Amino acid sequence: MKQSQLFTKTQKNAPKDEVSLNAQLLIRGGFINKEMAGVYSILPLGLRVIDKISDIVRDEMNKTGGVEMQSTALQKKEVWEKTNRWDDKIVDNWFKTTLKNGTELGLGFTHEEPMSNLMTSFISSYKDLPIYVYDIRTVFRNEARAKSGIMRGREFFWKALYSFSKNKEEHDVYYEKAKIAYKNIFDRIGLGNKTFLTFASGGTFSKYSHEFQTISDSGEDIIYIDKEKNIAVNKEVCNDGVLKDLGLEKKNLIEKKAIEVGNIFSLSYKFSEPFHLKYRDEKGEEQFVYMGSYGLGISRLMGTITEINNDEKGIVWPEAVAPFQVHLLSLSQNEEAQKIYIALVKNSIEVLYDDREISAGEKFADSDLIGIPYRIVVSKKSLENGGVEIKKRNEKESKIIKIEDITKEIK
Ligand code: ATP
Ligand code: MG
């Protein structure tokens, strides 16, 4: 894409009321726009990052047997009354609205109820199970605090998968698969070495749930990590009994602030019972479906990656989620740069081509702020030296390479 076509501009300063680093950098770089506290538009550069993350998530979910669909944002009161979760005293972060005829509706903050309700139309026999269905979509929560930028939005983007199994044994096998899929996702987006499987509250229906917590000082959670065992415990549940239950030693634990980037739950029959979600087993007997839910904050991940990968000049995107692979800067050499741009595009290399009539200094500053992994500069000097100047965003030194070697160097 030519940068002259990108309507967004970088900004020297973020809005005064924006306290979080992730939103400051993402706003200044032109990835998101703050509409109001906790509500951000995803701009073209940001959408490319969100799509990169989503595609990795989609790939890993599909490998576990997941199938994608789109549920609705508008939610029917009666469906949520079945589990008592329509009540504002039980769920305090609903956004609700009304139809012209007065009928109350809610904006989905999660989808266990509608998914369970939906499955009553499709599950009747053991032959129909298991089902792993997921949704990548916007959800709405009337969050009391919205101080962590896009990491705690009132409107945010996530992946939620719901599993429907014949029994606990079948569920447990999938639950372990999901843990591996999540690990693969964090490895692929560059958060693997900072993200820990964390034991958390299981609620009323199972002993523990599992969170995926990424170490960062901007996190809202506190976790205790056992590096040797490669697991952690959320402070909310950490007590002597839990430590004993898991063979963890107080000495061995390191306290860290962390961001909850995902979590997985065994739901047991919590939702299948109120929805009478049953199937007939091989003997023709009716059984309740055993459920699980698997959430992952995609926009929160974009914020988390930003919090972790930056320097004083801007963002440093990991290659797998970067909006483009190459930032091509023409310093008054548009004719030569245009040829390189076309060659890169032909080789399926994603390139943002800065063809604008602005100063070299502004181009360099923008490039550092936006944080694309490779910067290629075409200048009079580089051409005299035999080619273009190439530099990785996370390295200090640039080098000159021949124009015909660019593709090889990047791939
Ligand atoms: P938290 O403890 O941070 O409030 P949660 O436990 O309510 O999150 P879930 O309802 O299980 O989270 O949602 C699954 C995932 O969605 C979370 O792990 C997180 O990554 C993401 N998420 C939750 N709330 C928000 C939000 N307000 N903004 C952005 N992402 C969110
Ligand atoms: Mg939580």
Short mmCIF file of C-alpha atoms and ligand atoms in Angstrom, two decimals:
data_model
loop_
_atom_site.label_atom_id
_atom_site.label_comp_id
_atom_site.label_asym_id
_atom_site.label_seq_id
_atom_site.Cartn_x
_atom_site.Cartn_y
_atom_site.Cartn_z
CA MET A 1 0.00 0.00 0.00
CA LYS A 2 1.14 3.52 -0.78
CA GLN A 3 1.32 5.66 2.32
CA SER A 4 -0.10 8.58 0.35
CA GLN A 5 -3.34 6.53 0.17
CA LEU A 6 -3.48 5.95 3.92
CA PHE A 7 -5.75 8.62 5.36
CA THR A 8 -4.35 8.25 8.87
CA LYS A 9 -1.52 10.45 10.10
CA THR A 10 0.87 9.88 12.95
CA GLN A 11 0.61 12.20 15.93
CA LYS A 12 3.27 13.64 18.21
CA ASN A 13 0.99 13.38 21.24
CA ALA A 14 -1.75 11.07 22.40
CA PRO A 15 -4.99 12.49 23.91
CA LYS A 16 -4.31 13.99 27.36
CA ASP A 17 -6.76 11.65 29.09
CA GLU A 18 -5.13 8.52 27.66
CA VAL A 19 -3.00 7.08 30.45
CA SER A 20 -2.10 3.66 29.05
CA LEU A 21 1.02 3.16 26.96
CA ASN A 22 -0.65 0.72 24.53
CA ALA A 23 -3.33 3.22 23.53
CA GLN A 24 -0.89 6.14 23.47
CA LEU A 25 1.39 4.35 21.00
CA LEU A 26 -1.44 2.88 18.94
CA ILE A 27 -3.20 6.24 18.68
CA ARG A 28 0.02 8.12 17.82
CA GLY A 29 0.90 5.53 15.17
CA GLY A 30 -2.56 5.72 13.60
CA PHE A 31 -3.65 2.17 14.50
CA ILE A 32 -6.70 3.14 16.57
CA ASN A 33 -8.78 6.23 17.29
CA LYS A 34 -10.26 7.02 20.67
CA GLU A 35 -13.98 7.71 20.34
CA MET A 36 -14.60 7.83 24.11
CA ALA A 37 -13.20 6.09 27.19
CA GLY A 38 -12.99 2.36 26.47
CA VAL A 39 -14.22 2.71 22.87
CA TYR A 40 -11.75 2.77 19.99
CA SER A 41 -12.10 2.64 16.21
CA ILE A 42 -9.72 0.20 14.59
CA LEU A 43 -8.01 2.13 11.78
CA PRO A 44 -6.53 0.53 8.63
CA LEU A 45 -3.11 -0.20 10.16
CA GLY A 46 -4.71 -1.55 13.34
CA LEU A 47 -7.12 -3.71 11.38
CA ARG A 48 -4.20 -5.36 9.60
CA VAL A 49 -2.74 -6.30 13.00
CA ILE A 50 -6.12 -7.51 14.33
CA ASP A 51 -6.55 -9.60 11.15
CA LYS A 52 -3.07 -11.12 11.51
CA ILE A 53 -3.80 -12.14 15.10
CA SER A 54 -7.28 -13.41 14.15
CA ASP A 55 -5.88 -15.53 11.31
CA ILE A 56 -3.40 -17.22 13.65
CA VAL A 57 -6.16 -17.82 16.21
CA ARG A 58 -8.46 -19.16 13.47
CA ASP A 59 -5.76 -21.51 12.19
CA GLU A 60 -5.09 -22.95 15.65
CA MET A 61 -8.79 -23.28 16.48
CA ASN A 62 -9.46 -25.05 13.18
CA LYS A 63 -6.62 -27.49 13.94
CA THR A 64 -8.42 -28.54 17.14
CA GLY A 65 -11.57 -29.27 15.14
CA GLY A 66 -13.17 -25.87 15.66
CA VAL A 67 -15.71 -24.49 13.20
CA GLU A 68 -16.35 -20.78 12.86
CA MET A 69 -19.67 -18.94 12.85
CA GLN A 70 -21.03 -15.47 13.63
CA SER A 71 -23.38 -15.14 16.54
CA THR A 72 -25.46 -12.01 17.03
CA ALA A 73 -24.71 -8.93 19.08
CA LEU A 74 -28.41 -8.41 19.90
CA GLN A 75 -29.55 -10.74 22.65
CA LYS A 76 -33.00 -11.92 23.69
CA LYS A 77 -33.97 -11.41 27.32
CA GLU A 78 -35.78 -14.77 27.66
CA VAL A 79 -32.66 -16.73 26.72
CA TRP A 80 -30.63 -15.09 29.49
CA GLU A 81 -33.41 -15.41 32.04
CA LYS A 82 -33.00 -19.20 31.84
CA THR A 83 -29.68 -18.92 33.67
CA ASN A 84 -30.64 -15.87 35.72
CA ARG A 85 -27.95 -13.83 33.98
CA TRP A 86 -30.33 -11.18 32.60
CA ASP A 87 -30.56 -9.64 36.05
CA ASP A 88 -28.33 -6.53 36.46
CA LYS A 89 -27.78 -7.54 40.07
CA ILE A 90 -26.17 -10.78 38.86
CA VAL A 91 -24.36 -9.40 35.79
CA ASP A 92 -23.27 -5.82 36.36
CA ASN A 93 -21.81 -5.03 32.93
CA TRP A 94 -24.72 -5.42 30.53
CA PHE A 95 -25.46 -2.86 27.88
CA LYS A 96 -29.21 -3.05 27.31
CA THR A 97 -31.54 -1.42 24.86
CA THR A 98 -35.21 -1.62 23.79
CA LEU A 99 -37.09 -2.17 20.57
CA LYS A 100 -39.67 0.42 19.45
CA ASN A 101 -42.41 -1.81 20.90
CA GLY A 102 -40.72 -1.81 24.30
CA THR A 103 -39.13 -5.28 24.12
CA GLU A 104 -35.86 -5.33 26.06
CA LEU A 105 -32.69 -6.54 24.37
CA GLY A 106 -29.09 -6.89 25.50
CA LEU A 107 -25.80 -6.48 23.65
CA GLY A 108 -23.84 -9.72 23.94
CA PHE A 109 -21.03 -9.61 26.53
CA THR A 110 -20.41 -13.36 26.08
CA HIS A 111 -22.30 -16.13 24.29
CA GLU A 112 -22.72 -19.24 26.47
CA GLU A 113 -26.50 -18.77 26.65
CA PRO A 114 -27.24 -18.11 22.96
CA MET A 115 -24.83 -20.87 21.88
CA SER A 116 -26.44 -23.39 24.23
CA ASN A 117 -29.86 -22.30 23.04
CA LEU A 118 -28.75 -22.58 19.39
CA MET A 119 -27.39 -26.08 19.90
CA THR A 120 -30.76 -27.38 21.12
CA SER A 121 -31.75 -27.19 17.42
CA PHE A 122 -28.78 -29.24 16.26
CA ILE A 123 -27.90 -31.76 18.98
CA SER A 124 -30.10 -34.79 19.54
CA SER A 125 -27.91 -37.89 19.25
CA TYR A 126 -24.47 -39.01 20.42
CA LYS A 127 -23.64 -38.98 16.70
CA ASP A 128 -23.92 -35.19 16.71
CA LEU A 129 -21.15 -34.79 19.28
CA PRO A 130 -18.59 -33.45 19.94
CA ILE A 131 -19.05 -29.94 18.53
CA TYR A 132 -16.46 -27.17 18.79
CA VAL A 133 -17.88 -23.89 17.56
CA TYR A 134 -16.30 -20.47 17.72
CA ASP A 135 -16.93 -16.87 17.03
CA ILE A 136 -14.50 -14.01 16.32
CA ARG A 137 -16.47 -10.87 16.97
CA THR A 138 -17.09 -7.67 18.92
CA VAL A 139 -18.56 -7.96 22.40
CA PHE A 140 -19.86 -5.23 24.70
CA ARG A 141 -19.26 -4.75 28.41
CA ASN A 142 -20.19 -1.84 30.57
CA GLU A 143 -16.83 -1.93 32.35
CA ALA A 144 -16.61 0.29 35.43
CA ARG A 145 -12.95 1.13 34.83
CA ALA A 146 -11.49 1.71 31.38
CA LYS A 147 -7.94 2.78 32.16
CA SER A 148 -5.93 0.16 30.31
CA GLY A 149 -6.50 1.44 26.78
CA ILE A 150 -7.61 -1.25 24.36
CA MET A 151 -6.77 -3.87 26.98
CA ARG A 152 -10.06 -3.08 28.75
CA GLY A 153 -12.55 -1.84 26.24
CA ARG A 154 -16.28 -1.30 26.64
CA GLU A 155 -16.50 -2.67 23.13
CA PHE A 156 -13.79 -5.17 22.24
CA PHE A 157 -12.84 -7.91 19.84
CA TRP A 158 -12.43 -11.51 20.93
CA LYS A 159 -12.52 -15.15 20.00
CA ALA A 160 -14.84 -17.39 21.99
CA LEU A 161 -15.07 -21.12 21.42
CA TYR A 162 -17.69 -23.33 23.05
CA SER A 163 -17.25 -27.09 23.29
CA PHE A 164 -20.12 -29.56 23.46
CA SER A 165 -19.03 -33.05 24.51
CA LYS A 166 -20.74 -36.34 25.38
CA ASN A 167 -19.15 -36.57 28.80
CA LYS A 168 -16.38 -35.31 31.05
CA GLU A 169 -13.82 -37.73 29.58
CA GLU A 170 -14.39 -36.46 26.06
CA HIS A 171 -14.39 -32.88 27.35
CA ASP A 172 -11.10 -33.33 29.22
CA VAL A 173 -9.32 -34.50 26.08
CA TYR A 174 -10.44 -31.37 24.22
CA TYR A 175 -9.59 -29.11 27.17
CA GLU A 176 -5.98 -30.31 27.01
CA LYS A 177 -5.94 -29.80 23.23
CA ALA A 178 -7.16 -26.24 23.74
CA LYS A 179 -4.29 -25.56 26.15
CA ILE A 180 -1.83 -26.64 23.44
CA ALA A 181 -3.60 -24.55 20.79
CA TYR A 182 -3.39 -21.50 23.07
CA LYS A 183 0.31 -22.14 23.67
CA ASN A 184 0.85 -22.31 19.89
CA ILE A 185 -0.99 -19.00 19.44
CA PHE A 186 1.14 -17.21 22.03
CA ASP A 187 4.33 -18.68 20.54
CA ARG A 188 3.33 -17.60 17.04
CA ILE A 189 2.46 -14.03 18.01
CA GLY A 190 5.68 -13.62 19.97
CA LEU A 191 4.30 -13.73 23.52
CA GLY A 192 5.21 -17.37 24.25
CA ASN A 193 8.08 -16.80 26.66
CA LYS A 194 6.09 -14.30 28.76
CA THR A 195 2.75 -16.09 28.90
CA PHE A 196 1.94 -18.60 31.65
CA LEU A 197 -0.81 -21.12 32.10
CA THR A 198 -2.34 -19.86 35.35
CA PHE A 199 -4.66 -21.65 37.74
CA ALA A 200 -7.66 -19.48 38.54
CA SER A 201 -11.08 -19.75 40.12
CA GLY A 202 -13.27 -22.46 38.65
CA GLY A 203 -16.47 -20.95 39.98
CA THR A 204 -19.20 -23.24 41.23
CA PHE A 205 -18.85 -25.89 38.55
CA SER A 206 -15.17 -26.92 38.54
CA LYS A 207 -12.24 -26.67 40.90
CA TYR A 208 -10.08 -24.47 38.66
CA SER A 209 -10.28 -22.61 35.41
CA HIS A 210 -7.14 -21.72 33.51
CA GLU A 211 -6.04 -18.26 32.51
CA PHE A 212 -3.26 -17.34 30.15
CA GLN A 213 -1.38 -14.49 31.79
CA THR A 214 1.29 -12.42 30.03
CA ILE A 215 3.83 -10.82 32.35
CA SER A 216 3.73 -7.03 32.10
CA ASP A 217 3.83 -4.16 34.59
CA SER A 218 0.72 -2.78 32.94
CA GLY A 219 -1.25 -5.90 33.90
CA GLU A 220 -4.22 -5.69 36.26
CA ASP A 221 -3.65 -9.15 37.75
CA ILE A 222 -1.05 -10.55 40.13
CA ILE A 223 0.21 -14.08 39.59
CA TYR A 224 2.70 -16.36 41.31
CA ILE A 225 4.94 -18.19 38.86
CA ASP A 226 6.80 -21.47 39.32
CA LYS A 227 9.36 -21.17 36.50
CA GLU A 228 10.54 -24.76 36.81
CA LYS A 229 7.02 -26.21 36.46
CA ASN A 230 6.13 -23.49 33.93
CA ILE A 231 2.77 -22.74 35.58
CA ALA A 232 1.36 -19.93 37.70
CA VAL A 233 -1.41 -19.31 40.20
CA ASN A 234 -3.61 -16.20 40.23
CA LYS A 235 -3.35 -14.28 43.52
CA GLU A 236 -7.18 -14.39 43.70
CA VAL A 237 -7.07 -18.12 44.46
CA CYS A 238 -3.54 -18.52 45.86
CA ASN A 239 -3.68 -20.03 49.36
CA ASP A 240 -1.93 -22.85 51.21
CA GLY A 241 -4.59 -25.37 50.20
CA VAL A 242 -4.26 -24.55 46.48
CA LEU A 243 -0.45 -24.61 46.63
CA LYS A 244 -0.62 -28.03 48.30
CA ASP A 245 -3.18 -29.26 45.79
CA LEU A 246 -0.87 -28.34 42.88
CA GLY A 247 2.87 -29.56 44.99
CA LEU A 248 3.91 -26.01 44.57
CA GLU A 249 6.45 -24.61 47.14
CA LYS A 250 6.13 -20.96 48.43
CA LYS A 251 9.78 -20.68 47.92
CA ASN A 252 9.87 -21.27 44.40
CA LEU A 253 7.18 -18.75 43.51
CA ILE A 254 7.86 -15.37 41.86
CA GLU A 255 5.23 -12.62 42.11
CA LYS A 256 4.51 -10.75 38.84
CA LYS A 257 1.95 -8.35 37.41
CA ALA A 258 0.28 -9.86 34.37
CA ILE A 259 -2.34 -9.31 31.67
CA GLU A 260 -5.08 -11.95 31.32
CA VAL A 261 -5.01 -12.55 27.57
CA GLY A 262 -7.25 -15.60 27.56
CA ASN A 263 -9.01 -18.11 29.76
CA ILE A 264 -10.60 -21.51 29.48
CA PHE A 265 -13.39 -23.00 31.58
CA SER A 266 -14.97 -26.36 32.13
CA LEU A 267 -18.65 -25.51 32.34
CA SER A 268 -19.93 -29.00 33.08
CA TYR A 269 -23.76 -28.97 32.96
CA LYS A 270 -24.12 -25.33 34.09
CA PHE A 271 -25.69 -24.27 30.79
CA SER A 272 -26.91 -27.55 29.32
CA GLU A 273 -29.27 -28.12 32.27
CA PRO A 274 -31.23 -24.82 32.08
CA PHE A 275 -31.46 -25.18 28.27
CA HIS A 276 -32.34 -28.90 28.44
CA LEU A 277 -29.47 -29.45 26.05
CA LYS A 278 -29.48 -33.27 25.86
CA TYR A 279 -28.54 -36.07 23.50
CA ARG A 280 -29.49 -39.77 23.30
CA ASP A 281 -26.55 -42.08 23.98
CA GLU A 282 -25.92 -45.48 22.30
CA LYS A 283 -28.48 -47.10 24.62
CA GLY A 284 -31.09 -44.50 23.71
CA GLU A 285 -30.89 -42.86 27.13
CA GLU A 286 -30.98 -39.07 27.49
CA GLN A 287 -27.83 -37.37 28.76
CA PHE A 288 -26.90 -33.76 29.32
CA VAL A 289 -24.21 -32.30 27.08
CA TYR A 290 -20.94 -31.47 28.85
CA MET A 291 -19.68 -27.97 27.98
CA GLY A 292 -16.58 -25.81 28.04
CA SER A 293 -15.75 -22.24 27.01
CA TYR A 294 -12.50 -20.83 25.69
CA GLY A 295 -12.02 -17.05 25.46
CA LEU A 296 -9.20 -15.05 23.95
CA GLY A 297 -8.98 -11.26 23.88
CA ILE A 298 -7.85 -10.38 20.37
CA SER A 299 -7.87 -6.59 20.79
CA ARG A 300 -6.37 -7.04 24.25
CA LEU A 301 -3.60 -9.03 22.58
CA MET A 302 -2.87 -6.16 20.21
CA GLY A 303 -2.52 -3.93 23.29
CA THR A 304 -0.39 -6.49 25.11
CA ILE A 305 1.98 -6.90 22.16
CA THR A 306 2.33 -3.10 22.03
CA GLU A 307 3.00 -2.85 25.77
CA ILE A 308 5.78 -5.41 25.51
CA ASN A 309 7.37 -4.54 22.16
CA ASN A 310 8.32 -0.86 22.06
CA ASP A 311 11.18 1.55 22.62
CA GLU A 312 11.45 5.32 23.04
CA LYS A 313 10.73 5.82 19.33
CA GLY A 314 7.62 3.68 18.99
CA ILE A 315 6.27 0.18 18.46
CA VAL A 316 8.44 -2.81 17.43
CA TRP A 317 5.98 -5.33 15.89
CA PRO A 318 6.86 -9.03 15.91
CA GLU A 319 6.91 -10.17 12.27
CA ALA A 320 3.90 -12.49 12.53
CA VAL A 321 1.48 -9.71 13.49
CA ALA A 322 3.08 -6.65 11.89
CA PRO A 323 0.75 -4.62 9.64
CA PHE A 324 3.32 -4.90 6.83
CA GLN A 325 6.65 -6.71 6.57
CA VAL A 326 8.50 -3.86 4.84
CA HIS A 327 8.38 -0.11 5.16
CA LEU A 328 9.84 1.28 1.95
CA LEU A 329 10.99 4.90 2.27
CA SER A 330 11.73 6.93 -0.79
CA LEU A 331 13.96 9.93 -0.13
CA SER A 332 13.23 11.86 -3.34
CA GLN A 333 13.85 8.75 -5.45
CA ASN A 334 10.27 7.82 -6.33
CA GLU A 335 11.12 6.43 -9.74
CA GLU A 336 13.53 3.79 -8.39
CA ALA A 337 11.42 3.20 -5.26
CA GLN A 338 8.30 2.61 -7.35
CA LYS A 339 10.09 -0.21 -9.23
CA ILE A 340 11.14 -1.81 -5.94
CA TYR A 341 7.60 -1.46 -4.60
CA ILE A 342 6.16 -3.28 -7.61
CA ALA A 343 8.79 -6.04 -7.36
CA LEU A 344 8.06 -6.60 -3.65
CA VAL A 345 4.32 -6.74 -4.22
CA LYS A 346 4.88 -9.24 -7.04
CA ASN A 347 6.82 -11.40 -4.59
CA SER A 348 3.91 -11.29 -2.12
CA ILE A 349 5.83 -9.20 0.39
CA GLU A 350 3.52 -6.86 2.27
CA VAL A 351 4.93 -3.40 1.89
CA LEU A 352 3.95 0.06 3.01
CA TYR A 353 5.55 2.45 0.53
CA ASP A 354 6.19 5.96 1.84
CA ASP A 355 5.85 7.94 -1.37
CA ARG A 356 4.81 11.17 0.37
CA GLU A 357 6.42 14.54 -0.26
CA ILE A 358 7.69 15.12 3.27
CA SER A 359 11.13 15.41 4.85
CA ALA A 360 13.44 12.45 5.42
CA GLY A 361 13.37 13.15 9.16
CA GLU A 362 9.58 12.89 9.25
CA LYS A 363 9.67 9.63 7.26
CA PHE A 364 12.21 8.09 9.66
CA ALA A 365 10.25 9.20 12.74
CA ASP A 366 6.99 7.80 11.32
CA SER A 367 8.68 4.55 10.39
CA ASP A 368 10.04 4.06 13.91
CA LEU A 369 6.68 4.92 15.47
CA ILE A 370 4.69 2.57 13.22
CA GLY A 371 7.22 -0.20 13.87
CA ILE A 372 7.23 -2.33 10.69
CA PRO A 373 9.95 -5.05 10.97
CA TYR A 374 12.08 -4.09 7.93
CA ARG A 375 12.87 -0.55 6.80
CA ILE A 376 14.23 -0.06 3.31
CA VAL A 377 15.50 3.39 2.33
CA VAL A 378 16.01 4.39 -1.28
CA SER A 379 18.10 7.56 -1.43
CA LYS A 380 20.57 9.19 -3.76
CA LYS A 381 23.32 8.05 -1.39
CA SER A 382 22.14 4.43 -1.19
CA LEU A 383 21.90 4.22 -4.98
CA GLU A 384 25.42 5.63 -5.33
CA ASN A 385 26.54 2.95 -2.88
CA GLY A 386 25.05 0.24 -5.06
CA GLY A 387 21.53 -0.33 -3.82
CA VAL A 388 19.20 0.34 -0.87
CA GLU A 389 19.72 0.70 2.84
CA ILE A 390 18.02 -2.00 4.90
CA LYS A 391 17.51 -2.07 8.65
CA LYS A 392 15.46 -4.16 11.03
CA ARG A 393 13.30 -2.15 13.44
CA ASN A 394 14.86 -3.94 16.42
CA GLU A 395 18.47 -3.45 15.25
CA LYS A 396 20.63 -0.34 15.33
CA GLU A 397 22.78 -0.70 12.21
CA SER A 398 21.63 -0.56 8.63
CA LYS A 399 23.45 -2.08 5.67
CA ILE A 400 23.49 -1.56 1.92
CA ILE A 401 22.22 -4.40 -0.23
CA LYS A 402 21.75 -4.72 -3.97
CA ILE A 403 18.23 -4.09 -5.24
CA GLU A 404 18.03 -7.60 -6.71
CA ASP A 405 18.85 -9.11 -3.27
CA ILE A 406 15.98 -7.44 -1.36
CA THR A 407 13.48 -10.29 -1.67
CA LYS A 408 16.04 -12.90 -0.64
CA GLU A 409 17.11 -10.80 2.36
CA ILE A 410 13.53 -10.50 3.65
CA LYS A 411 12.33 -14.02 2.95
P1 ATP B 1 -10.99 -9.73 33.15
O1 ATP B 1 -10.67 -10.63 34.30
O2 ATP B 1 -9.78 -9.09 32.56
O3 ATP B 1 -12.07 -8.75 33.45
P2 ATP B 1 -12.73 -11.74 32.23
O4 ATP B 1 -12.26 -12.76 33.18
O5 ATP B 1 -14.00 -11.07 32.47
O6 ATP B 1 -11.57 -10.63 31.99
P3 ATP B 1 -13.67 -13.36 30.02
O7 ATP B 1 -15.05 -12.93 30.20
O8 ATP B 1 -13.37 -14.73 30.35
O9 ATP B 1 -12.68 -12.35 30.75
O10 ATP B 1 -13.18 -13.01 28.54
C1 ATP B 1 -12.18 -13.76 27.86
C2 ATP B 1 -11.05 -12.87 27.45
O11 ATP B 1 -11.52 -11.68 26.83
C3 ATP B 1 -10.19 -12.38 28.60
O12 ATP B 1 -9.25 -13.33 28.94
C4 ATP B 1 -9.57 -11.14 28.01
O13 ATP B 1 -8.42 -11.47 27.25
C5 ATP B 1 -10.63 -10.61 27.11
N1 ATP B 1 -11.36 -9.50 27.73
C6 ATP B 1 -12.23 -9.55 28.75
N2 ATP B 1 -12.72 -8.35 29.03
C7 ATP B 1 -12.14 -7.49 28.15
C8 ATP B 1 -12.25 -6.08 27.92
N3 ATP B 1 -13.07 -5.33 28.65
N4 ATP B 1 -11.51 -5.54 26.91
C9 ATP B 1 -10.71 -6.30 26.16
N5 ATP B 1 -10.57 -7.62 26.33
C10 ATP B 1 -11.27 -8.21 27.31
MG MG B 2 -10.65 -12.70 34.56
#
